[in-house]
């Protein structure tokens, strides 16, 4: 036992002095501090766990992402801590430094910010929206420039972007490209027919190849499993952590929805009863339910068992596009936008569009958006306002669909026609500096002060450059048109036709 010396000090204070090693010393730990993150990449706003070690016992540790404070932790008796932090929503795509600082001691870790588009229409609900996008906005869309361009050997399907790669399906191949450079990482050749769409989730790349569902390793393209389905004309896969959903025709003009195990490819369930006609709209998923549309009907199935939950009649035109489900509402688009309660199938409202829409709707920011012309409907009531940002004088639809970053809706047209990027906003706000035309002469200016009107206003081509019956201008006009798009102010803005790096219609 260490010796102890007692002494009386002024005012009756007792002083205890320890001799030997019995009293702990408050010295800094000798080991170098460390910091580890639970995930190495994610979108702006991502929540993650930070773990630090070898800090001073009981000391406060400031946590930062670059120079932005994201919290304070306190080291325990062993000098370690665990804290939940969130990456700032303003963090741009790229590498960022997460720091833990306590006095003179510090540690750092790297976090890669990505705004992925991992499956068809962006997510399992098919919303066509990317709420974490913080670069492409209404104010920056006109500054977009081509990053790279890759020529594909044949017709391409619908791409997915995840983990720093672009996955491009085509008629004969499935190719992984580096998202930063466009360099080819690997290529897989079709074995069962055409590749269609791809989706990434749970460490797997899922694609439809003919009448087979195929899972591959995203990094190498190695086949993990193959699941043949007794059907054809399969839809784009919906990928969730616990299930993959496919809709298709079972070779007897009867539609089916399949639930597939993502780990093994085994079929867990097939929809009962079957869909009377081949599924018209691509399936969508949200909150444990899978939604599938047929001619005249909308159905909801339990995602885990395939049990039918409800059926709702839909009196609308044929639409081979996708359903959208978000915020407890399912949207079915044909000649109308129809809204249904996702839990019960109760019809909420209908908005007449005036003609059949052959593109996929997008839902975000309290509005649903479709094209032909650009129509914005308020989901709460169905009140609609037509915001005509630009109308192409062509009888042929190009089939592209809007996507929605925060604050605007963006649509791109095929590069062969001209790069046309348009934007709209919610009906309650002014359309901010939107594009109103694309061509070789100034487009019509808006006469409406709020940018939205129930009547159509269109930018126009000069008579000499009007498109032909096939929807294409003459080659000479096309070359000029590829160089100039006109803003609503009437001033030209040079944009290259090769800016369509994103997939048209995805």
Short mmCIF file of C-alpha atoms in Angstrom, two decimals:
data_model
loop_
_atom_site.label_atom_id
_atom_site.label_comp_id
_atom_site.label_asym_id
_atom_site.label_seq_id
_atom_site.Cartn_x
_atom_site.Cartn_y
_atom_site.Cartn_z
CA UNK A 1 0.00 0.00 0.00
CA UNK A 2 1.30 3.44 -0.88
CA UNK A 3 2.23 5.62 2.09
CA UNK A 4 -0.08 8.54 2.87
CA UNK A 5 0.94 11.73 4.68
CA UNK A 6 -1.63 13.86 6.52
CA UNK A 7 -1.12 17.55 7.23
CA UNK A 8 -3.15 20.37 8.75
CA UNK A 9 -3.25 23.51 6.72
CA UNK A 10 -4.57 26.97 7.48
CA UNK A 11 -8.34 27.32 8.05
CA UNK A 12 -8.55 23.67 9.05
CA UNK A 13 -8.11 22.25 5.55
CA UNK A 14 -6.89 18.67 5.43
CA UNK A 15 -4.30 18.00 2.72
CA UNK A 16 -3.77 14.46 1.52
CA UNK A 17 -0.58 13.72 -0.37
CA UNK A 18 -0.16 10.35 -2.02
CA UNK A 19 3.23 8.76 -2.26
CA UNK A 20 3.88 6.11 -4.90
CA UNK A 21 1.69 5.09 -7.87
CA UNK A 22 -1.74 4.88 -6.24
CA UNK A 23 -3.14 8.14 -7.76
CA UNK A 24 -4.00 8.31 -11.50
CA UNK A 25 -2.21 10.90 -13.58
CA UNK A 26 -4.18 13.11 -16.07
CA UNK A 27 -1.68 12.83 -18.90
CA UNK A 28 -2.53 12.67 -22.61
CA UNK A 29 -2.71 9.13 -24.07
CA UNK A 30 0.41 8.14 -25.99
CA UNK A 31 -1.38 6.45 -28.92
CA UNK A 32 -2.35 8.44 -32.02
CA UNK A 33 -6.11 9.27 -32.20
CA UNK A 34 -8.17 7.39 -34.77
CA UNK A 35 -11.54 8.01 -36.42
CA UNK A 36 -13.70 5.45 -38.26
CA UNK A 37 -17.02 5.93 -40.10
CA UNK A 38 -19.79 3.34 -40.37
CA UNK A 39 -20.13 3.99 -44.12
CA UNK A 40 -17.62 5.43 -46.56
CA UNK A 41 -20.04 7.02 -49.03
CA UNK A 42 -23.59 8.28 -49.35
CA UNK A 43 -25.78 11.19 -50.43
CA UNK A 44 -25.83 14.71 -48.98
CA UNK A 45 -27.63 14.54 -45.63
CA UNK A 46 -26.57 10.93 -45.01
CA UNK A 47 -26.65 9.84 -41.34
CA UNK A 48 -23.75 7.73 -40.10
CA UNK A 49 -21.84 6.68 -37.00
CA UNK A 50 -18.42 8.07 -36.14
CA UNK A 51 -16.16 6.18 -33.71
CA UNK A 52 -13.02 7.71 -32.24
CA UNK A 53 -10.28 6.33 -29.99
CA UNK A 54 -7.22 7.52 -28.06
CA UNK A 55 -8.56 10.93 -27.07
CA UNK A 56 -8.28 12.39 -23.59
CA UNK A 57 -10.58 10.72 -21.06
CA UNK A 58 -13.64 12.92 -20.46
CA UNK A 59 -12.55 15.47 -23.04
CA UNK A 60 -14.96 17.12 -25.50
CA UNK A 61 -14.37 16.19 -29.13
CA UNK A 62 -15.61 18.51 -31.88
CA UNK A 63 -16.85 16.77 -35.04
CA UNK A 64 -16.66 18.54 -38.41
CA UNK A 65 -17.28 17.82 -42.08
CA UNK A 66 -14.72 19.96 -43.84
CA UNK A 67 -15.19 23.19 -41.86
CA UNK A 68 -18.81 22.66 -40.87
CA UNK A 69 -19.52 21.58 -37.29
CA UNK A 70 -21.80 18.52 -37.13
CA UNK A 71 -21.72 17.82 -33.38
CA UNK A 72 -19.74 17.29 -30.20
CA UNK A 73 -18.86 14.00 -28.51
CA UNK A 74 -17.26 13.25 -25.13
CA UNK A 75 -14.55 10.65 -24.78
CA UNK A 76 -15.12 8.03 -22.11
CA UNK A 77 -12.70 6.73 -19.52
CA UNK A 78 -10.76 4.84 -22.19
CA UNK A 79 -10.57 7.88 -24.48
CA UNK A 80 -13.05 6.53 -27.04
CA UNK A 81 -16.42 7.81 -28.24
CA UNK A 82 -19.31 6.88 -30.54
CA UNK A 83 -21.51 9.57 -32.09
CA UNK A 84 -24.19 9.89 -34.78
CA UNK A 85 -23.56 12.63 -37.32
CA UNK A 86 -25.11 13.79 -40.58
CA UNK A 87 -23.30 14.94 -43.69
CA UNK A 88 -24.47 18.50 -44.53
CA UNK A 89 -27.15 18.61 -47.23
CA UNK A 90 -25.06 21.25 -48.98
CA UNK A 91 -22.07 18.91 -49.42
CA UNK A 92 -21.34 18.59 -53.13
CA UNK A 93 -20.51 15.26 -54.77
CA UNK A 94 -16.88 14.35 -54.18
CA UNK A 95 -14.59 13.55 -51.25
CA UNK A 96 -15.02 15.36 -47.94
CA UNK A 97 -12.98 15.24 -44.74
CA UNK A 98 -14.64 14.28 -41.47
CA UNK A 99 -12.57 15.49 -38.49
CA UNK A 100 -12.56 14.82 -34.75
CA UNK A 101 -10.70 17.55 -32.83
CA UNK A 102 -9.99 17.80 -29.11
CA UNK A 103 -7.41 20.38 -28.13
CA UNK A 104 -4.14 19.44 -29.83
CA UNK A 105 -5.32 15.94 -30.68
CA UNK A 106 -7.24 15.15 -33.88
CA UNK A 107 -8.10 12.43 -36.36
CA UNK A 108 -9.70 12.44 -39.81
CA UNK A 109 -11.60 10.11 -42.14
CA UNK A 110 -12.76 10.48 -45.73
CA UNK A 111 -16.39 10.41 -46.88
CA UNK A 112 -17.44 10.30 -50.53
CA UNK A 113 -20.66 12.18 -51.35
CA UNK A 114 -22.70 10.67 -54.20
CA UNK A 115 -26.16 11.42 -55.57
CA UNK A 116 -26.84 8.05 -57.17
CA UNK A 117 -29.67 7.04 -59.52
CA UNK A 118 -29.63 3.31 -58.69
CA UNK A 119 -32.71 2.13 -60.59
CA UNK A 120 -35.40 3.00 -63.10
CA UNK A 121 -36.97 6.39 -62.26
CA UNK A 122 -34.53 6.78 -59.38
CA UNK A 123 -36.14 4.76 -56.59
CA UNK A 124 -38.49 1.88 -55.81
CA UNK A 125 -41.45 4.28 -55.74
CA UNK A 126 -40.61 5.40 -59.31
CA UNK A 127 -40.91 9.07 -58.29
CA UNK A 128 -38.44 10.39 -60.87
CA UNK A 129 -37.08 12.66 -58.14
CA UNK A 130 -33.69 12.97 -56.51
CA UNK A 131 -34.20 14.94 -53.28
CA UNK A 132 -30.49 14.90 -52.45
CA UNK A 133 -29.37 16.50 -55.73
CA UNK A 134 -27.70 19.82 -54.90
CA UNK A 135 -25.82 20.70 -58.10
CA UNK A 136 -28.42 20.57 -60.89
CA UNK A 137 -31.08 23.11 -59.97
CA UNK A 138 -33.30 25.64 -61.72
CA UNK A 139 -30.53 28.20 -61.47
CA UNK A 140 -27.64 26.00 -62.65
CA UNK A 141 -29.18 23.85 -65.38
CA UNK A 142 -28.14 26.21 -68.16
CA UNK A 143 -24.48 25.94 -67.13
CA UNK A 144 -24.29 22.17 -67.71
CA UNK A 145 -21.46 21.05 -69.98
CA UNK A 146 -20.59 17.63 -71.35
CA UNK A 147 -18.41 15.61 -69.01
CA UNK A 148 -17.76 12.75 -71.44
CA UNK A 149 -19.41 10.90 -74.31
CA UNK A 150 -19.34 7.19 -75.17
CA UNK A 151 -20.65 5.67 -78.38
CA UNK A 152 -22.78 2.57 -77.81
CA UNK A 153 -22.72 -0.36 -80.27
CA UNK A 154 -26.52 -0.59 -80.57
CA UNK A 155 -29.76 0.58 -79.00
CA UNK A 156 -29.38 1.13 -75.29
CA UNK A 157 -31.73 0.46 -72.40
CA UNK A 158 -32.25 2.44 -69.21
CA UNK A 159 -29.12 3.20 -67.22
CA UNK A 160 -28.43 3.15 -63.49
CA UNK A 161 -25.77 5.16 -61.66
CA UNK A 162 -24.38 3.86 -58.38
CA UNK A 163 -21.06 3.44 -56.61
CA UNK A 164 -19.16 5.60 -59.04
CA UNK A 165 -20.25 3.58 -62.09
CA UNK A 166 -22.78 3.96 -64.90
CA UNK A 167 -24.42 0.66 -65.88
CA UNK A 168 -25.53 0.72 -69.49
CA UNK A 169 -27.67 -2.12 -70.90
CA UNK A 170 -28.09 -2.55 -74.64
CA UNK A 171 -29.44 -5.10 -77.08
CA UNK A 172 -26.35 -7.30 -76.85
CA UNK A 173 -24.22 -6.14 -73.93
CA UNK A 174 -24.29 -4.82 -70.39
CA UNK A 175 -21.42 -2.42 -69.74
CA UNK A 176 -20.11 -0.74 -66.60
CA UNK A 177 -18.54 2.67 -67.23
CA UNK A 178 -16.55 4.82 -64.84
CA UNK A 179 -18.89 7.67 -63.88
CA UNK A 180 -16.08 10.22 -63.78
CA UNK A 181 -14.33 9.38 -67.06
CA UNK A 182 -16.60 7.12 -69.13
CA UNK A 183 -13.88 4.45 -69.26
CA UNK A 184 -15.15 0.88 -69.58
CA UNK A 185 -14.79 -1.19 -66.42
CA UNK A 186 -16.31 -4.44 -67.69
CA UNK A 187 -18.74 -5.82 -70.27
CA UNK A 188 -21.14 -8.77 -70.11
CA UNK A 189 -22.70 -10.24 -73.25
CA UNK A 190 -26.39 -11.14 -73.46
CA UNK A 191 -27.20 -14.85 -73.18
CA UNK A 192 -31.01 -14.96 -73.19
CA UNK A 193 -32.10 -11.99 -75.28
CA UNK A 194 -32.09 -8.22 -74.96
CA UNK A 195 -30.92 -6.45 -71.84
CA UNK A 196 -33.47 -3.89 -70.66
CA UNK A 197 -33.19 -1.92 -67.44
CA UNK A 198 -30.77 -2.40 -64.55
CA UNK A 199 -31.01 -1.69 -60.84
CA UNK A 200 -28.43 -1.64 -58.06
CA UNK A 201 -29.11 -2.54 -54.44
CA UNK A 202 -27.85 -4.75 -51.63
CA UNK A 203 -24.46 -5.19 -53.27
CA UNK A 204 -26.00 -6.59 -56.47
CA UNK A 205 -26.61 -5.36 -59.98
CA UNK A 206 -29.97 -6.76 -61.14
CA UNK A 207 -31.00 -6.79 -64.79
CA UNK A 208 -33.57 -8.38 -67.07
CA UNK A 209 -32.08 -10.39 -69.95
CA UNK A 210 -34.79 -11.85 -72.15
CA UNK A 211 -37.09 -13.82 -69.85
CA UNK A 212 -34.42 -14.18 -67.15
CA UNK A 213 -33.62 -12.04 -64.14
CA UNK A 214 -29.86 -11.91 -63.62
CA UNK A 215 -27.83 -10.65 -60.65
CA UNK A 216 -24.19 -9.61 -61.10
CA UNK A 217 -21.38 -8.30 -58.94
CA UNK A 218 -21.30 -4.53 -59.58
CA UNK A 219 -17.51 -4.33 -59.35
CA UNK A 220 -16.63 -7.15 -61.74
CA UNK A 221 -19.74 -8.11 -63.71
CA UNK A 222 -19.50 -11.71 -62.48
CA UNK A 223 -22.87 -13.50 -62.58
CA UNK A 224 -24.14 -14.25 -59.06
CA UNK A 225 -27.36 -16.02 -60.01
CA UNK A 226 -29.87 -16.39 -62.83
CA UNK A 227 -33.62 -16.82 -62.36
CA UNK A 228 -35.70 -17.90 -65.39
CA UNK A 229 -39.33 -16.75 -65.40
CA UNK A 230 -42.17 -18.44 -67.29
CA UNK A 231 -42.97 -15.33 -69.26
CA UNK A 232 -41.77 -12.62 -71.55
CA UNK A 233 -41.95 -8.83 -71.88
CA UNK A 234 -40.63 -8.42 -68.36
CA UNK A 235 -40.70 -5.02 -66.69
CA UNK A 236 -37.83 -3.09 -65.22
CA UNK A 237 -36.86 -4.63 -61.85
CA UNK A 238 -37.82 -2.94 -58.59
CA UNK A 239 -35.02 -3.60 -56.10
CA UNK A 240 -35.52 -3.31 -52.33
CA UNK A 241 -33.33 -4.63 -49.49
CA UNK A 242 -35.52 -7.72 -48.98
CA UNK A 243 -37.08 -8.43 -52.38
CA UNK A 244 -36.89 -7.88 -56.12
CA UNK A 245 -40.18 -7.31 -57.97
CA UNK A 246 -40.81 -8.02 -61.65
CA UNK A 247 -44.02 -7.70 -63.64
CA UNK A 248 -44.57 -9.45 -66.96
CA UNK A 249 -46.60 -11.61 -69.32
CA UNK A 250 -46.76 -15.35 -68.57
CA UNK A 251 -47.04 -16.27 -72.30
CA UNK A 252 -50.85 -16.49 -72.12
CA UNK A 253 -51.61 -12.75 -72.26
CA UNK A 254 -51.98 -12.86 -68.50
CA UNK A 255 -49.97 -10.51 -66.33
CA UNK A 256 -48.01 -11.65 -63.29
CA UNK A 257 -45.99 -10.03 -60.53
CA UNK A 258 -43.10 -12.03 -59.09
CA UNK A 259 -41.30 -11.54 -55.78
CA UNK A 260 -37.69 -12.77 -56.02
CA UNK A 261 -35.15 -13.42 -53.24
CA UNK A 262 -32.27 -10.95 -53.83
CA UNK A 263 -29.67 -13.29 -52.28
CA UNK A 264 -30.45 -16.45 -54.26
CA UNK A 265 -32.78 -15.56 -57.14
CA UNK A 266 -35.42 -17.98 -55.86
CA UNK A 267 -39.03 -17.03 -56.63
CA UNK A 268 -40.73 -16.38 -53.30
CA UNK A 269 -44.21 -15.67 -54.65
CA UNK A 270 -46.28 -15.13 -57.76
CA UNK A 271 -49.29 -12.82 -57.70
CA UNK A 272 -52.69 -14.47 -57.10
CA UNK A 273 -55.06 -13.79 -58.69
CA UNK A 274 -53.14 -13.06 -61.90
CA UNK A 275 -53.56 -9.78 -63.72
CA UNK A 276 -56.30 -10.26 -66.34
CA UNK A 277 -54.22 -8.50 -68.98
CA UNK A 278 -50.49 -8.06 -69.24
CA UNK A 279 -49.45 -5.38 -66.79
CA UNK A 280 -49.84 -2.01 -68.40
CA UNK A 281 -47.86 0.15 -66.01
CA UNK A 282 -44.47 -0.73 -64.56
CA UNK A 283 -44.70 -1.79 -60.88
CA UNK A 284 -43.76 0.42 -57.96
CA UNK A 285 -43.04 -0.26 -54.27
CA UNK A 286 -43.50 1.64 -51.01
CA UNK A 287 -44.18 0.82 -47.34
CA UNK A 288 -44.42 -2.95 -47.74
CA UNK A 289 -46.73 -2.87 -50.78
CA UNK A 290 -46.19 -3.55 -54.48
CA UNK A 291 -48.47 -1.76 -56.93
CA UNK A 292 -49.23 -3.00 -60.45
CA UNK A 293 -51.52 -1.54 -63.10
CA UNK A 294 -53.48 -3.29 -65.84
CA UNK A 295 -56.09 -2.15 -68.32
CA UNK A 296 -58.85 -0.76 -66.15
CA UNK A 297 -57.45 -1.85 -62.77
CA UNK A 298 -54.88 -0.91 -60.17
CA UNK A 299 -53.82 -3.54 -57.64
CA UNK A 300 -51.76 -3.63 -54.47
CA UNK A 301 -49.96 -6.74 -53.18
CA UNK A 302 -48.23 -7.52 -49.90
CA UNK A 303 -44.52 -7.25 -50.64
CA UNK A 304 -43.58 -10.14 -48.39
CA UNK A 305 -46.21 -12.71 -49.39
CA UNK A 306 -47.76 -11.53 -52.66
CA UNK A 307 -51.24 -11.55 -51.12
CA UNK A 308 -53.71 -9.24 -52.86
CA UNK A 309 -54.47 -6.26 -50.61
CA UNK A 310 -56.92 -4.29 -52.77
CA UNK A 311 -58.14 -3.66 -56.31
CA UNK A 312 -59.31 -0.29 -57.62
CA UNK A 313 -61.03 0.36 -60.97
CA UNK A 314 -59.32 2.83 -63.30
CA UNK A 315 -61.38 4.28 -66.14
CA UNK A 316 -58.54 5.57 -68.27
CA UNK A 317 -56.63 5.06 -71.49
CA UNK A 318 -53.88 2.52 -71.97
CA UNK A 319 -50.53 3.67 -70.54
CA UNK A 320 -47.46 1.48 -70.71
CA UNK A 321 -45.44 3.71 -68.45
CA UNK A 322 -44.89 3.46 -64.72
CA UNK A 323 -46.93 3.98 -61.59
CA UNK A 324 -45.62 6.40 -58.98
CA UNK A 325 -46.08 5.96 -55.25
CA UNK A 326 -44.98 8.47 -52.63
CA UNK A 327 -46.36 10.08 -49.51
CA UNK A 328 -49.09 7.47 -49.12
CA UNK A 329 -50.52 8.10 -52.61
CA UNK A 330 -50.36 6.05 -55.83
CA UNK A 331 -50.49 7.96 -59.13
CA UNK A 332 -51.76 6.29 -62.31
CA UNK A 333 -51.37 8.35 -65.49
CA UNK A 334 -53.22 7.94 -68.79
CA UNK A 335 -55.49 10.64 -70.20
CA UNK A 336 -55.84 11.66 -66.56
CA UNK A 337 -53.71 11.79 -63.46
CA UNK A 338 -55.49 9.50 -60.99
CA UNK A 339 -54.56 9.51 -57.31
CA UNK A 340 -55.35 6.61 -54.95
CA UNK A 341 -54.79 6.02 -51.25
CA UNK A 342 -51.87 3.58 -51.08
CA UNK A 343 -53.17 1.80 -47.97
CA UNK A 344 -56.81 1.30 -48.98
CA UNK A 345 -57.09 1.90 -52.73
CA UNK A 346 -59.63 4.67 -52.19
CA UNK A 347 -59.78 7.03 -55.16
CA UNK A 348 -58.75 10.53 -54.10
CA UNK A 349 -58.93 12.69 -57.21
CA UNK A 350 -58.62 12.81 -60.99
CA UNK A 351 -57.18 15.55 -63.21
CA UNK A 352 -57.88 15.55 -66.95
CA UNK A 353 -54.77 16.08 -69.08
CA UNK A 354 -56.59 16.38 -72.40
CA UNK A 355 -54.59 13.73 -74.25
CA UNK A 356 -52.84 10.49 -73.45
CA UNK A 357 -49.47 10.90 -71.77
CA UNK A 358 -46.83 8.51 -73.07
CA UNK A 359 -44.07 9.52 -70.67
CA UNK A 360 -43.40 8.70 -67.04
CA UNK A 361 -44.66 11.15 -64.42
CA UNK A 362 -42.43 12.57 -61.71
CA UNK A 363 -43.63 13.52 -58.23
CA UNK A 364 -41.81 15.83 -55.84
CA UNK A 365 -42.24 19.03 -53.88
CA UNK A 366 -46.01 18.72 -53.58
CA UNK A 367 -46.64 18.39 -57.34
CA UNK A 368 -46.84 15.66 -59.95
CA UNK A 369 -45.34 16.50 -63.33
CA UNK A 370 -45.91 14.93 -66.74
CA UNK A 371 -45.17 15.98 -70.30
CA UNK A 372 -47.34 16.75 -73.42
CA UNK A 373 -47.50 19.56 -72.55
CA UNK A 374 -45.83 20.04 -69.17
CA UNK A 375 -48.64 19.65 -66.66
CA UNK A 376 -48.22 20.20 -62.95
CA UNK A 377 -50.93 18.87 -60.60
CA UNK A 378 -51.22 19.46 -56.87
CA UNK A 379 -51.46 16.00 -55.25
CA UNK A 380 -53.54 17.22 -52.33
CA UNK A 381 -56.52 18.24 -54.46
CA UNK A 382 -55.73 17.45 -58.08
CA UNK A 383 -55.87 21.14 -59.03
CA UNK A 384 -53.78 21.48 -62.14
CA UNK A 385 -52.08 24.28 -63.99
CA UNK A 386 -50.49 23.86 -67.39
CA UNK A 387 -47.07 25.46 -67.50
CA UNK A 388 -46.12 25.46 -71.16
CA UNK A 389 -42.36 25.93 -71.14
CA UNK A 390 -41.80 24.82 -74.73
CA UNK A 391 -43.76 22.76 -77.27
CA UNK A 392 -42.12 21.02 -80.20
CA UNK A 393 -44.19 21.21 -83.41
CA UNK A 394 -44.02 17.48 -84.08
CA UNK A 395 -46.61 14.73 -84.35
CA UNK A 396 -44.12 12.17 -83.04
CA UNK A 397 -43.41 11.87 -79.33
CA UNK A 398 -39.79 11.44 -78.31
CA UNK A 399 -40.79 9.50 -75.20
CA UNK A 400 -38.57 11.36 -72.74
CA UNK A 401 -39.70 11.88 -69.17
CA UNK A 402 -39.17 14.60 -66.57
CA UNK A 403 -36.94 14.20 -63.55
CA UNK A 404 -37.08 16.38 -60.47
CA UNK A 405 -34.13 17.78 -58.54
CA UNK A 406 -35.10 20.12 -55.68
CA UNK A 407 -36.79 23.27 -56.90
CA UNK A 408 -37.48 22.38 -60.52
CA UNK A 409 -38.50 19.76 -63.04
CA UNK A 410 -35.98 19.00 -65.77
CA UNK A 411 -36.55 17.25 -69.07
CA UNK A 412 -34.01 16.42 -71.79
CA UNK A 413 -34.60 15.64 -75.46
CA UNK A 414 -32.50 13.39 -77.73
CA UNK A 415 -29.24 14.97 -78.85
CA UNK A 416 -30.06 14.32 -82.51
CA UNK A 417 -32.89 16.81 -82.27
CA UNK A 418 -31.11 19.39 -80.15
CA UNK A 419 -30.20 19.54 -76.51
CA UNK A 420 -33.25 21.06 -74.88
CA UNK A 421 -33.30 21.35 -71.14
CA UNK A 422 -36.49 22.81 -69.75
CA UNK A 423 -37.61 23.57 -66.25
CA UNK A 424 -40.88 24.20 -64.47
CA UNK A 425 -41.82 24.82 -60.88
CA UNK A 426 -44.75 24.19 -58.59
CA UNK A 427 -47.95 26.02 -59.67
CA UNK A 428 -47.76 28.29 -56.63
CA UNK A 429 -44.39 29.73 -57.63
CA UNK A 430 -43.02 31.55 -60.62
CA UNK A 431 -41.18 29.52 -63.23
CA UNK A 432 -37.62 30.79 -62.64
CA UNK A 433 -35.79 31.87 -65.79
CA UNK A 434 -37.10 28.83 -67.70
CA UNK A 435 -36.29 27.81 -71.23
CA UNK A 436 -39.02 28.74 -73.66
CA UNK A 437 -37.63 27.53 -76.97
CA UNK A 438 -34.83 25.95 -78.90
CA UNK A 439 -33.91 26.80 -82.47
CA UNK A 440 -32.16 29.19 -84.77
CA UNK A 441 -34.25 32.23 -83.98
CA UNK A 442 -35.57 33.88 -80.87
CA UNK A 443 -38.38 31.98 -79.19
CA UNK A 444 -41.64 33.59 -78.17
CA UNK A 445 -41.44 35.43 -74.92
CA UNK A 446 -43.90 34.82 -72.12
CA UNK A 447 -46.71 37.32 -71.70
CA UNK A 448 -47.77 35.79 -68.37
CA UNK A 449 -46.17 37.34 -65.31
CA UNK A 450 -46.23 34.23 -63.09
CA UNK A 451 -44.94 31.79 -65.72
CA UNK A 452 -47.91 29.41 -65.42
CA UNK A 453 -51.09 29.65 -67.43
CA UNK A 454 -54.01 27.38 -68.29
CA UNK A 455 -53.45 28.20 -71.97
CA UNK A 456 -50.59 27.03 -74.14
CA UNK A 457 -47.76 29.30 -75.21
CA UNK A 458 -45.02 27.82 -77.33
CA UNK A 459 -41.68 28.82 -78.70
CA UNK A 460 -41.63 28.39 -82.50
CA UNK A 461 -39.25 27.47 -85.24
CA UNK A 462 -39.00 29.78 -88.24
CA UNK A 463 -40.89 28.45 -91.31
CA UNK A 464 -37.68 27.45 -93.09
CA UNK A 465 -36.63 25.19 -90.25
CA UNK A 466 -39.87 23.49 -89.29
CA UNK A 467 -39.47 19.74 -88.71
CA UNK A 468 -40.57 17.31 -91.39
CA UNK A 469 -43.31 14.71 -90.93
CA UNK A 470 -40.90 12.45 -89.06
CA UNK A 471 -40.22 15.12 -86.48
CA UNK A 472 -36.72 16.05 -87.66
CA UNK A 473 -35.45 19.30 -89.18
CA UNK A 474 -33.22 19.29 -92.23
CA UNK A 475 -29.55 18.37 -91.59
CA UNK A 476 -28.43 21.96 -92.06
CA UNK A 477 -31.02 23.23 -89.63
CA UNK A 478 -30.24 20.42 -87.22
CA UNK A 479 -26.59 21.44 -87.14
CA UNK A 480 -27.54 24.99 -86.30
CA UNK A 481 -30.13 23.90 -83.77
CA UNK A 482 -27.62 21.75 -81.94
CA UNK A 483 -25.64 24.84 -81.09
CA UNK A 484 -28.22 27.20 -79.70
CA UNK A 485 -31.02 27.01 -77.16
CA UNK A 486 -33.01 30.11 -76.31
CA UNK A 487 -33.96 31.24 -72.85
CA UNK A 488 -37.25 32.89 -71.96
CA UNK A 489 -35.52 36.25 -72.04
CA UNK A 490 -34.94 35.82 -75.78
CA UNK A 491 -31.16 35.65 -75.39
CA UNK A 492 -29.35 32.66 -76.95
CA UNK A 493 -27.26 30.34 -74.85
CA UNK A 494 -24.80 28.02 -76.60
CA UNK A 495 -25.24 24.41 -75.54
CA UNK A 496 -23.64 21.42 -77.22
CA UNK A 497 -25.89 18.62 -78.41
CA UNK A 498 -23.68 16.09 -76.62
CA UNK A 499 -24.74 17.19 -73.14
CA UNK A 500 -27.21 14.30 -72.92
CA UNK A 501 -25.01 12.19 -70.66
CA UNK A 502 -28.13 11.18 -68.71
CA UNK A 503 -30.40 8.53 -70.18
CA UNK A 504 -33.39 9.89 -72.07
CA UNK A 505 -36.57 8.60 -70.46
CA UNK A 506 -34.96 7.06 -67.36
#
